PDB file of N, CA and C in Angstrom:
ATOM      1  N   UNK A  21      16.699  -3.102  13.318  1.00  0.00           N
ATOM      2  CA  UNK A  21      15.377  -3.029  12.695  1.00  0.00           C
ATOM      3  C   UNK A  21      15.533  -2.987  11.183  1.00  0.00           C
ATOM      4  N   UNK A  22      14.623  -3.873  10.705  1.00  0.00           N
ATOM      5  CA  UNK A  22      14.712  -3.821   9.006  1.00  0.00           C
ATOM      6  C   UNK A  22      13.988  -1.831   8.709  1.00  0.00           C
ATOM      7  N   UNK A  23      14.751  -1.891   6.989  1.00  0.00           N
ATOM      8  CA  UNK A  23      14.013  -0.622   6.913  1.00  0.00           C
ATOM      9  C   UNK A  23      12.940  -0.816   6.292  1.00  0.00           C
ATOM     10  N   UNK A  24      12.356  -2.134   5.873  1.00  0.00           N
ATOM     11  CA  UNK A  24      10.937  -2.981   5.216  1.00  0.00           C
ATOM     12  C   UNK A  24      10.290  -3.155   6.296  1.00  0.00           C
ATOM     13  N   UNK A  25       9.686  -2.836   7.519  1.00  0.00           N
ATOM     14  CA  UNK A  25       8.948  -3.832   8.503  1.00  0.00           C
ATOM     15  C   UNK A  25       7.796  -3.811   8.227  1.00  0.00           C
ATOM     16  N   UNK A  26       7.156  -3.307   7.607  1.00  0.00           N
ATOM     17  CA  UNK A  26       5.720  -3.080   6.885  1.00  0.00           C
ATOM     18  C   UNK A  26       5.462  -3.371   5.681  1.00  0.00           C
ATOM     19  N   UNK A  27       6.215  -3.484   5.038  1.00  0.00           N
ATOM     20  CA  UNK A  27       6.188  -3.757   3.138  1.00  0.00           C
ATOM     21  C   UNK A  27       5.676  -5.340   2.809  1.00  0.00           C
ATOM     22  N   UNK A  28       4.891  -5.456   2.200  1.00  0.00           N
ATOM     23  CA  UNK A  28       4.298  -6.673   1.404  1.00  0.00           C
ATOM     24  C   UNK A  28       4.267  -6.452   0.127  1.00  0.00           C
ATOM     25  N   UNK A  29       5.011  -7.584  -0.457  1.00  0.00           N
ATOM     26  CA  UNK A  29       4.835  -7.474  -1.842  1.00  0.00           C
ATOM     27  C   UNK A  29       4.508  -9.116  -2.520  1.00  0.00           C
ATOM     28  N   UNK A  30       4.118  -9.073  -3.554  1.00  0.00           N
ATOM     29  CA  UNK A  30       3.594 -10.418  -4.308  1.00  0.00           C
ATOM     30  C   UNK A  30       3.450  -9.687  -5.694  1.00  0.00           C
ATOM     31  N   UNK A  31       4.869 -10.495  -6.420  1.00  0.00           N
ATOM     32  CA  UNK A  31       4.838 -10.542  -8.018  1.00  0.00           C
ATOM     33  C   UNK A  31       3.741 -11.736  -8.572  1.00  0.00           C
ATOM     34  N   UNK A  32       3.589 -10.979  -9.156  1.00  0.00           N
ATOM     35  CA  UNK A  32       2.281 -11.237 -10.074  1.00  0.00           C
ATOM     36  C   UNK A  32       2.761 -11.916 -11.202  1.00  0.00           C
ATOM     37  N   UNK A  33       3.368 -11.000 -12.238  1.00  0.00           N
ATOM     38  CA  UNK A  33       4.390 -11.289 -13.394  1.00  0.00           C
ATOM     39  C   UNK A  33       5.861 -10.867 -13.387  1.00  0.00           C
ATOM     40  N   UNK A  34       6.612 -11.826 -13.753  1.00  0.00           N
ATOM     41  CA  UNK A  34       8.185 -11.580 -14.198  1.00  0.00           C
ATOM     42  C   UNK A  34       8.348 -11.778 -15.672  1.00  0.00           C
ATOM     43  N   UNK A  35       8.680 -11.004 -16.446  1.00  0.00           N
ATOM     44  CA  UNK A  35       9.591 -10.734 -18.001  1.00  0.00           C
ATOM     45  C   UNK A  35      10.924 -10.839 -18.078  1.00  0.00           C
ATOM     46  N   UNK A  36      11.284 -10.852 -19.103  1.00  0.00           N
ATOM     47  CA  UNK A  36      12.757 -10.297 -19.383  1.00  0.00           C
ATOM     48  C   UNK A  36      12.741  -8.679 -19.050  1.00  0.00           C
ATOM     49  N   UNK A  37      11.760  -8.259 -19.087  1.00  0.00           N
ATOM     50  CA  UNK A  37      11.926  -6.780 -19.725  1.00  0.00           C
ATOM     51  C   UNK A  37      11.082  -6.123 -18.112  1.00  0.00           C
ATOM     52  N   UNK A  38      10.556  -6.938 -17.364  1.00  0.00           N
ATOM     53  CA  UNK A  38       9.971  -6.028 -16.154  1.00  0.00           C
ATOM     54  C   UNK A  38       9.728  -7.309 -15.249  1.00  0.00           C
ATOM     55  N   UNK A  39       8.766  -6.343 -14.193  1.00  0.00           N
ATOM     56  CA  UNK A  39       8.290  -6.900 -13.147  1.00  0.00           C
ATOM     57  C   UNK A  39       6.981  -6.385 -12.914  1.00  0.00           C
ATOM     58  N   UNK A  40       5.959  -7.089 -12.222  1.00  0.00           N
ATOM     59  CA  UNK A  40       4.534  -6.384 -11.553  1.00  0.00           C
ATOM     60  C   UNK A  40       4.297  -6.946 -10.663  1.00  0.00           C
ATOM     61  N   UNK A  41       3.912  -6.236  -9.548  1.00  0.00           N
ATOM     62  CA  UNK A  41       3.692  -7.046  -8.263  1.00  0.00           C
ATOM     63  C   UNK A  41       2.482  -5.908  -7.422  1.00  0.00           C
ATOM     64  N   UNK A  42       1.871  -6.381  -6.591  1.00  0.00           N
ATOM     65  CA  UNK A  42       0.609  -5.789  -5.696  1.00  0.00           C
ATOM     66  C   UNK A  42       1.965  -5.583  -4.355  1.00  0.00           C
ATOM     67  N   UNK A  43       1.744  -4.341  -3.809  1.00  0.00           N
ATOM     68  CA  UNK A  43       2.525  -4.379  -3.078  1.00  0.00           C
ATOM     69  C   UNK A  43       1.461  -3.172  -1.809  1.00  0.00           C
ATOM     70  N   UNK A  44       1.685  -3.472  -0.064  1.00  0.00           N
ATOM     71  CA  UNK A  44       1.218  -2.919   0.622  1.00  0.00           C
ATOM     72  C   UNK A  44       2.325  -2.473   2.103  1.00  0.00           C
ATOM     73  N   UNK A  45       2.074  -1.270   2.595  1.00  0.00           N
ATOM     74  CA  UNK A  45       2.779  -0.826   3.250  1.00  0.00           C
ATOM     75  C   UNK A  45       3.563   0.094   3.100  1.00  0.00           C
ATOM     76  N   UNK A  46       5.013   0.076   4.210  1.00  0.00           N
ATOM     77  CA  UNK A  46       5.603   1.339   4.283  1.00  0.00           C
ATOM     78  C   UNK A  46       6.978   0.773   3.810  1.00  0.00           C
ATOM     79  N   UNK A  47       7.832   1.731   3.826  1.00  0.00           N
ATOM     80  CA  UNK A  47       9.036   1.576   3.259  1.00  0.00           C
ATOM     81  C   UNK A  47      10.433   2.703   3.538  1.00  0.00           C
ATOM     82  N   UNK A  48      11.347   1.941   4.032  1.00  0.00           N
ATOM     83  CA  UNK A  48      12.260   3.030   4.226  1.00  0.00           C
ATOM     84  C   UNK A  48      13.156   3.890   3.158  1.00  0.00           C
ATOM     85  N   UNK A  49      14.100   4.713   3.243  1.00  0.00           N
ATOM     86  CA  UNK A  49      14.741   5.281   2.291  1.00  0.00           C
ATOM     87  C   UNK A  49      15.089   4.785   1.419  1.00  0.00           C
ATOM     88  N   UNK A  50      15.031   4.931   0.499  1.00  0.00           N
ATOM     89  CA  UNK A  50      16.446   3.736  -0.567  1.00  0.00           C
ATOM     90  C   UNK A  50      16.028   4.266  -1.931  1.00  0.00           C
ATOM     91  N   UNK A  51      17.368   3.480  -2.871  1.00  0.00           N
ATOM     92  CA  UNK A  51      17.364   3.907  -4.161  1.00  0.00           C
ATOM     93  C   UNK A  51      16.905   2.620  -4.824  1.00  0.00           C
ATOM     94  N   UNK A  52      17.128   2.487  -6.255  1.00  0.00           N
ATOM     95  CA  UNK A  52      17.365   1.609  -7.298  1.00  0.00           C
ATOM     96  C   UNK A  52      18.404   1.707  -8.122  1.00  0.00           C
ATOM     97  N   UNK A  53      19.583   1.084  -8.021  1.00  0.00           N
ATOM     98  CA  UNK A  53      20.672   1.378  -8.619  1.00  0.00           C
ATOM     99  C   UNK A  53      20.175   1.465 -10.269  1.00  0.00           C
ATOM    100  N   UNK A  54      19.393   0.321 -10.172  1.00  0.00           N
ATOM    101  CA  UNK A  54      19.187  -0.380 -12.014  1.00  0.00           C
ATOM    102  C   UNK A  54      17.949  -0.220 -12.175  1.00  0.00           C
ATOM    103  N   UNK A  55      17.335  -0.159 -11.591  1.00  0.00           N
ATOM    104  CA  UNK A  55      15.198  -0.154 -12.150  1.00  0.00           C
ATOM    105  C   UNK A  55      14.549   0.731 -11.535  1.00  0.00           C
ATOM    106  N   UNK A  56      13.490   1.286 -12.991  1.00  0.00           N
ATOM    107  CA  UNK A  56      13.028   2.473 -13.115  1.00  0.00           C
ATOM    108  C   UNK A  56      11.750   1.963 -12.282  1.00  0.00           C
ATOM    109  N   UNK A  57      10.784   1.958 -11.326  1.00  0.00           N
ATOM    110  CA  UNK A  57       9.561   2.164 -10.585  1.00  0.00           C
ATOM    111  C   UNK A  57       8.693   2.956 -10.985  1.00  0.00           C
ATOM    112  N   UNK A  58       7.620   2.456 -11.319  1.00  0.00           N
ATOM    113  CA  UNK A  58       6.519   2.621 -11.298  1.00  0.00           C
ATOM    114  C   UNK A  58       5.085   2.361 -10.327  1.00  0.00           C
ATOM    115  N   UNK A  59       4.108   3.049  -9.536  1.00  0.00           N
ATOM    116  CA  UNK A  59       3.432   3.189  -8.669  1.00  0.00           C
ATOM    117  C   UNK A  59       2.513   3.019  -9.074  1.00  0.00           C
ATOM    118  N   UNK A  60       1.460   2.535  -9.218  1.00  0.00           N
ATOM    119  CA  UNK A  60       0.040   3.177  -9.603  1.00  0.00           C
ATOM    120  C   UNK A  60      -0.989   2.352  -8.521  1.00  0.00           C
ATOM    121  N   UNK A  61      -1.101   3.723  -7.487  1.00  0.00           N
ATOM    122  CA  UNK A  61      -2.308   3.345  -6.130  1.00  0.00           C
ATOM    123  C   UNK A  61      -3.742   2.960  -6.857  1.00  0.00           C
ATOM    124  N   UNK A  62      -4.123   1.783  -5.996  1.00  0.00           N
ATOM    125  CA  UNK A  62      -5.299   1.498  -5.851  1.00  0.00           C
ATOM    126  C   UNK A  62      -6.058   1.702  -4.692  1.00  0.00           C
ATOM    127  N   UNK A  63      -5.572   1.499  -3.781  1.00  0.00           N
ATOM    128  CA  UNK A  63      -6.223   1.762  -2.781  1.00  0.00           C
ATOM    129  C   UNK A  63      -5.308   2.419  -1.489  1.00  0.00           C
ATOM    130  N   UNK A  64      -6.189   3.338  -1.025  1.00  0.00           N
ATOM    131  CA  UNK A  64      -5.939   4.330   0.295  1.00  0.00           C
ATOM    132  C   UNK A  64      -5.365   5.477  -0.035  1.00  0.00           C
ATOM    133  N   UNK A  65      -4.643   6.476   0.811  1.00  0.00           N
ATOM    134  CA  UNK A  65      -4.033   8.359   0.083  1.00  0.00           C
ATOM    135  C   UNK A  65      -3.425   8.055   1.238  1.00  0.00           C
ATOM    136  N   UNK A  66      -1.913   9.349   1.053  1.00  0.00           N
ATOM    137  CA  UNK A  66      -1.455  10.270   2.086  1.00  0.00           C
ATOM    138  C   UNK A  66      -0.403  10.186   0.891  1.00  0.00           C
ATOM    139  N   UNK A  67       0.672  10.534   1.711  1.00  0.00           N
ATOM    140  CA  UNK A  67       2.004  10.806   0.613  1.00  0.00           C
ATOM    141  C   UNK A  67       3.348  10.330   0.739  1.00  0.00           C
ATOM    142  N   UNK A  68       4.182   9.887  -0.031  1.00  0.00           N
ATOM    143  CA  UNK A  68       5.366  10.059  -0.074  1.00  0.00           C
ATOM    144  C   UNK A  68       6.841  10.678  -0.050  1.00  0.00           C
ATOM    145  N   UNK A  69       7.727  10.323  -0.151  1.00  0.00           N
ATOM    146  CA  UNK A  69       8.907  11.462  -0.545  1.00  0.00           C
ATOM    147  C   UNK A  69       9.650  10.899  -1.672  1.00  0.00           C
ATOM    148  N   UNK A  70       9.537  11.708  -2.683  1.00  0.00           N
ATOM    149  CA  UNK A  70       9.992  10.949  -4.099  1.00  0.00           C
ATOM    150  C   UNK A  70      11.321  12.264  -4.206  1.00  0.00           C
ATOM    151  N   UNK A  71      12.409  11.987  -3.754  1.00  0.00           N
ATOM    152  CA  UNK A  71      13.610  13.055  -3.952  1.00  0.00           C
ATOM    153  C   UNK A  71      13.433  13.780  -2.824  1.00  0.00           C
ATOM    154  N   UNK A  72      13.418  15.048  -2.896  1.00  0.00           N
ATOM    155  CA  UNK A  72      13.484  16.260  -1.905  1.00  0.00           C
ATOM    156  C   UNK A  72      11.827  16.412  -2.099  1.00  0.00           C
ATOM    157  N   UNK A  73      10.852  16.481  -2.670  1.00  0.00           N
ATOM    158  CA  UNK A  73       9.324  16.411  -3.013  1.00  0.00           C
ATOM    159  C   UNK A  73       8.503  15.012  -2.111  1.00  0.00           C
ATOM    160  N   UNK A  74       7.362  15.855  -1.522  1.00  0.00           N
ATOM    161  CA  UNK A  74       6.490  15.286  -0.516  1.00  0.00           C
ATOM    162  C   UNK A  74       5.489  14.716  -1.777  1.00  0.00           C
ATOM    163  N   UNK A  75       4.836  13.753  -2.174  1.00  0.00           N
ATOM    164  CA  UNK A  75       3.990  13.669  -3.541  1.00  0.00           C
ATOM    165  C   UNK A  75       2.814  13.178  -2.805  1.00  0.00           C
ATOM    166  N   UNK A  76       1.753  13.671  -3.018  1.00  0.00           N
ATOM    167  CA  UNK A  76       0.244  13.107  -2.855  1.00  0.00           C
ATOM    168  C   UNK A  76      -0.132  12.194  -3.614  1.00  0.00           C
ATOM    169  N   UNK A  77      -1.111  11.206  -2.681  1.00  0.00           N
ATOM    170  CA  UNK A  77      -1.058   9.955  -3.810  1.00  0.00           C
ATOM    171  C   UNK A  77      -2.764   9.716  -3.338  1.00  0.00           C
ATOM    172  N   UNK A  78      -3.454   9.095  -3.982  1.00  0.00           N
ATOM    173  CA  UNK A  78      -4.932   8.647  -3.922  1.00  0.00           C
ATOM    174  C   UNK A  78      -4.774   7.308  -4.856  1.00  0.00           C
ATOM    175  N   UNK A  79      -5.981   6.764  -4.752  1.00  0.00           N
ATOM    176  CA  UNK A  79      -6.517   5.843  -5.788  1.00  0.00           C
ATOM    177  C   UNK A  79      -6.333   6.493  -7.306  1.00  0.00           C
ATOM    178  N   UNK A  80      -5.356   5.891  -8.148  1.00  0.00           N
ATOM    179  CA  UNK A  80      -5.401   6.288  -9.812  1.00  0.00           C
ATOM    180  C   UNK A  80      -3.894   7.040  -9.903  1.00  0.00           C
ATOM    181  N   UNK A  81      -3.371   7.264  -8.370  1.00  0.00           N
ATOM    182  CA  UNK A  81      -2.152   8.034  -8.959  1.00  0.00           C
ATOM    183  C   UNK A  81      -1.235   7.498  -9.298  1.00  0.00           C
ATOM    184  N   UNK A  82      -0.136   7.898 -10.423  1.00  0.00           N
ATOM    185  CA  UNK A  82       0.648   6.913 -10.925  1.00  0.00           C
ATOM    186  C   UNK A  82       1.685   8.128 -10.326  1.00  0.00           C
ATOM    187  N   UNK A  83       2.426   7.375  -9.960  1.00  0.00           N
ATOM    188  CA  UNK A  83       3.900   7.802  -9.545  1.00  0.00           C
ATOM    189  C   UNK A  83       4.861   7.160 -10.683  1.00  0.00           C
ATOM    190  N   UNK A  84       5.914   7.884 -10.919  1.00  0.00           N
ATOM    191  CA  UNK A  84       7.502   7.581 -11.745  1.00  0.00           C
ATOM    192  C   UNK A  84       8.026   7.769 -11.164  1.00  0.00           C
ATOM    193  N   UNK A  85       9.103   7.102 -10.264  1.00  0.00           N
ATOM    194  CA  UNK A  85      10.789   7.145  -9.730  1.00  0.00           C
ATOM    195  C   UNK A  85      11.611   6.307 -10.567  1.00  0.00           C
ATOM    196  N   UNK A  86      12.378   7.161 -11.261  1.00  0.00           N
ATOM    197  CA  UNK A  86      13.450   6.849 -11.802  1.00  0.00           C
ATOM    198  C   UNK A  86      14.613   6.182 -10.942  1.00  0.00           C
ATOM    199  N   UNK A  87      15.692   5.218 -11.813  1.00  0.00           N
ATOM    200  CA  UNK A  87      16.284   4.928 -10.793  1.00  0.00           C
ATOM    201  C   UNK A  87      17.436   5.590 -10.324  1.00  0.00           C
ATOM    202  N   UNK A  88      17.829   5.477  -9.737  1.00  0.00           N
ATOM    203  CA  UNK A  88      18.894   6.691  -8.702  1.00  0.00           C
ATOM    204  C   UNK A  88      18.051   7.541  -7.679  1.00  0.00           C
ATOM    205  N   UNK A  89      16.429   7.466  -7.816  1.00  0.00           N
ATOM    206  CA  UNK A  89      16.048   8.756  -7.438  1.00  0.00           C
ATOM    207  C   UNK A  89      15.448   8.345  -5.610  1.00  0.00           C
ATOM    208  N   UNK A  90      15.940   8.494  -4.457  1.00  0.00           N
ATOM    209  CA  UNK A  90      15.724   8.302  -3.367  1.00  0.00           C
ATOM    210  C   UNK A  90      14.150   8.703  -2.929  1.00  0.00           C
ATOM    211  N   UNK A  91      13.836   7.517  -2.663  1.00  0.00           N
ATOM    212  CA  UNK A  91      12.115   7.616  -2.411  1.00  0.00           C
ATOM    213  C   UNK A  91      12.036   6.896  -0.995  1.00  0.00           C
ATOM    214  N   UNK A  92      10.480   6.950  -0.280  1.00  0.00           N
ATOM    215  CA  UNK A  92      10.475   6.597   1.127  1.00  0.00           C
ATOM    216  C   UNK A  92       9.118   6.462   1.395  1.00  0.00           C
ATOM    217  N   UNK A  93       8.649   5.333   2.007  1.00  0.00           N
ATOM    218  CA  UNK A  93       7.356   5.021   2.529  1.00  0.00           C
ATOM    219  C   UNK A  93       6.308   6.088   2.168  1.00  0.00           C
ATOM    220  N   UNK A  94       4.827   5.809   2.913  1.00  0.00           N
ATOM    221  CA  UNK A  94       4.225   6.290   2.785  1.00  0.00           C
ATOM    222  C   UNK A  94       3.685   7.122   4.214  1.00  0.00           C
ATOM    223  N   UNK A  95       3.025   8.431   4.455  1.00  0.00           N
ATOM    224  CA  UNK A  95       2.456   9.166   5.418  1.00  0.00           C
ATOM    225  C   UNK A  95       1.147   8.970   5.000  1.00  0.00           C
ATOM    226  N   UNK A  96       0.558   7.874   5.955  1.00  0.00           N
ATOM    227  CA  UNK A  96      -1.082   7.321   5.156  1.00  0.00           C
ATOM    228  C   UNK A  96      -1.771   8.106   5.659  1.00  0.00           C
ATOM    229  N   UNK A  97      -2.739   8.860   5.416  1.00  0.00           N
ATOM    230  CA  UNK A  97      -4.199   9.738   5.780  1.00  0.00           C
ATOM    231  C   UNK A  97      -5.316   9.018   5.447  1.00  0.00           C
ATOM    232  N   UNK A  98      -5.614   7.973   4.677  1.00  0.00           N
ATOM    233  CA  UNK A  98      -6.666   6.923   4.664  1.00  0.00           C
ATOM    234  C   UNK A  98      -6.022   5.373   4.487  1.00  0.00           C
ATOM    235  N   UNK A  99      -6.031   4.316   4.888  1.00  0.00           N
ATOM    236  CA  UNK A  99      -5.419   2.963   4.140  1.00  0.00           C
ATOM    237  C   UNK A  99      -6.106   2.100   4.651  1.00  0.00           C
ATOM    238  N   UNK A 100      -5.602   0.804   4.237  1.00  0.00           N
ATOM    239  CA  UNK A 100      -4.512   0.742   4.051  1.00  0.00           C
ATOM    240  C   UNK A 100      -4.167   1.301   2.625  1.00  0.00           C
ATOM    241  N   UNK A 101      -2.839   1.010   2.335  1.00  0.00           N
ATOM    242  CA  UNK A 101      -2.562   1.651   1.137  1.00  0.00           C
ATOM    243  C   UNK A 101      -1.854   0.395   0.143  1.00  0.00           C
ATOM    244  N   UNK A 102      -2.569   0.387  -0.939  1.00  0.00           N
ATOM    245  CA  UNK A 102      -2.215  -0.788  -1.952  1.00  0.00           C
ATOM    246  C   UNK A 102      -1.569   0.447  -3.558  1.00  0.00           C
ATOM    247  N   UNK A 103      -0.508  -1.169  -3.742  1.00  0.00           N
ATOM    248  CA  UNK A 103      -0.287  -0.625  -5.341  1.00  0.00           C
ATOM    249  C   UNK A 103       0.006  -1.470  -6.237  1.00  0.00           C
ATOM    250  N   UNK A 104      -0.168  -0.990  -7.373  1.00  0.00           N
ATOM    251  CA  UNK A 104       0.515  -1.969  -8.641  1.00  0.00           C
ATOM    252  C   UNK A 104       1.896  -1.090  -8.225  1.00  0.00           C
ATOM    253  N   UNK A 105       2.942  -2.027  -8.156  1.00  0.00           N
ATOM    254  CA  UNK A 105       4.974  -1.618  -9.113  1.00  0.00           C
ATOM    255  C   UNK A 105       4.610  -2.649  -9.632  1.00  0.00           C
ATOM    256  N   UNK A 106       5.727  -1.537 -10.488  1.00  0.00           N
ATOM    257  CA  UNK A 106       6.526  -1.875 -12.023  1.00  0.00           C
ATOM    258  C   UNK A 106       7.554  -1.450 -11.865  1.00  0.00           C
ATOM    259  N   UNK A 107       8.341  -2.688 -12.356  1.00  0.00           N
ATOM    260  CA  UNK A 107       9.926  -2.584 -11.906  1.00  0.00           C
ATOM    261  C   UNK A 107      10.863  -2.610 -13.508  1.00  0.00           C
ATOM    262  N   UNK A 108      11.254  -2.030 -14.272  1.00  0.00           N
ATOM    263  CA  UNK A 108      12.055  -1.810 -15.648  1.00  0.00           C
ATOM    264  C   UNK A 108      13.484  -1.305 -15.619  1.00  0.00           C
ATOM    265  N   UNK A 109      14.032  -2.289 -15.975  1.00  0.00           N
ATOM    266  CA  UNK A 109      14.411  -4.163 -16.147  1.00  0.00           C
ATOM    267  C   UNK A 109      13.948  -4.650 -14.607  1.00  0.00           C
ATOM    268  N   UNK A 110      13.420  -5.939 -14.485  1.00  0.00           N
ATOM    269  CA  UNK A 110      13.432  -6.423 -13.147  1.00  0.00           C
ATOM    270  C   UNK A 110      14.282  -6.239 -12.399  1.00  0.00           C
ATOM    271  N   UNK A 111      14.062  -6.529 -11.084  1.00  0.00           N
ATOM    272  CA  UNK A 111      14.610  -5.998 -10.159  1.00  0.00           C
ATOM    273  C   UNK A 111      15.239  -6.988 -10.028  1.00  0.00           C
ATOM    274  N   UNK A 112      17.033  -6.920  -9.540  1.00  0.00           N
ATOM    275  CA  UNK A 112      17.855  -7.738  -9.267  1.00  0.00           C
ATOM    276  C   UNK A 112      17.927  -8.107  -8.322  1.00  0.00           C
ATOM    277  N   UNK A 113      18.170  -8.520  -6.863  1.00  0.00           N
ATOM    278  CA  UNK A 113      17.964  -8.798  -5.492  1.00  0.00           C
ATOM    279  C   UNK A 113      18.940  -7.559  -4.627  1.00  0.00           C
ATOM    280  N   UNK A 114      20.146  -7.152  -5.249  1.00  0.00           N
ATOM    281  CA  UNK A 114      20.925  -6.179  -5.035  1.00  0.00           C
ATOM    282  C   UNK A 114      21.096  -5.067  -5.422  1.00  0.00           C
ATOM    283  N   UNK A 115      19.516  -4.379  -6.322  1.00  0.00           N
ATOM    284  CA  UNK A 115      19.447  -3.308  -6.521  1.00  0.00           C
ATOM    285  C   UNK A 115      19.009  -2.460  -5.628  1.00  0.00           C
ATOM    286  N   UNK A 116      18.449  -2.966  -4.592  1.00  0.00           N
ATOM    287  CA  UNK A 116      17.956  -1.874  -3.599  1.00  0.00           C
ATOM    288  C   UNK A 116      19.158  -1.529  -2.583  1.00  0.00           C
ATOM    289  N   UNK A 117      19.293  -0.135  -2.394  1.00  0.00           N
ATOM    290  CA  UNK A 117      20.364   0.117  -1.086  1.00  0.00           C
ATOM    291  C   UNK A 117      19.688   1.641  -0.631  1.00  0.00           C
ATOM    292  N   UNK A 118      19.861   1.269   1.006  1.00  0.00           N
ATOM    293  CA  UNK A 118      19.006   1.883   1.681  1.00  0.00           C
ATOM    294  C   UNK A 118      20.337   3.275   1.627  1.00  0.00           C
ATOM    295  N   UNK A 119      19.609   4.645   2.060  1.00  0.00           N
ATOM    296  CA  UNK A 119      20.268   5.800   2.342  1.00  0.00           C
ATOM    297  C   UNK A 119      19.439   6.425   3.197  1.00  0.00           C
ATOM    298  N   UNK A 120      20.280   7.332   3.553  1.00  0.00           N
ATOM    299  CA  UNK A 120      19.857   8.197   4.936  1.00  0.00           C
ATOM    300  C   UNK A 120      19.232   9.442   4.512  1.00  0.00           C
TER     301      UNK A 120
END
């Protein structure tokens, strides 16, 4: 089983310097070796796990995960659940690696 089976994403814009994309769904464990993430919900709530921290999220919340910092899907209580990421420096194809 992938640890994406729910995740949709569609970049919007690519830079030298970032990424933005509308992204929907769930997501399994993993880091970012190289790019810093940025969240900011538009639509739906419940929460995440950003490190050892459960984070509440609604419409307007901006989340920061740094990279190194092990983050994980969402526990939806209303959705679906939509977001702007922001990916700083873009995301390489081999920056993501999943952990337990």
């Amino acid at each position: 089983a992938t640890p994406f089976p729910d995740l949709h994403s569609k970049t919007l814009v690519v830079t030298d310097n970032a990424t933005l994309a509308i992204q929907t769904g769930n997501v399994g464990k993993h880091i970012h070796r190289n790019a810093d993430e940025i969240q900011f919900i538009i639509e739906g709530s419940g929460s995440m796990w950003l490190g050892s921290e459960r984070k509440d999220f609604k419409p307007g919340t901006l989340l920061i995960i740094p990279r190194g910092t092990p983050h994980q899907g969402q526990i939806v209580s209303s959705g679906p659940v939509k977001s702007i990421a922001i990916k700083i420096p873009p995301q390489a194809p081999d920056d993501t690696v999943f952990v337990d």
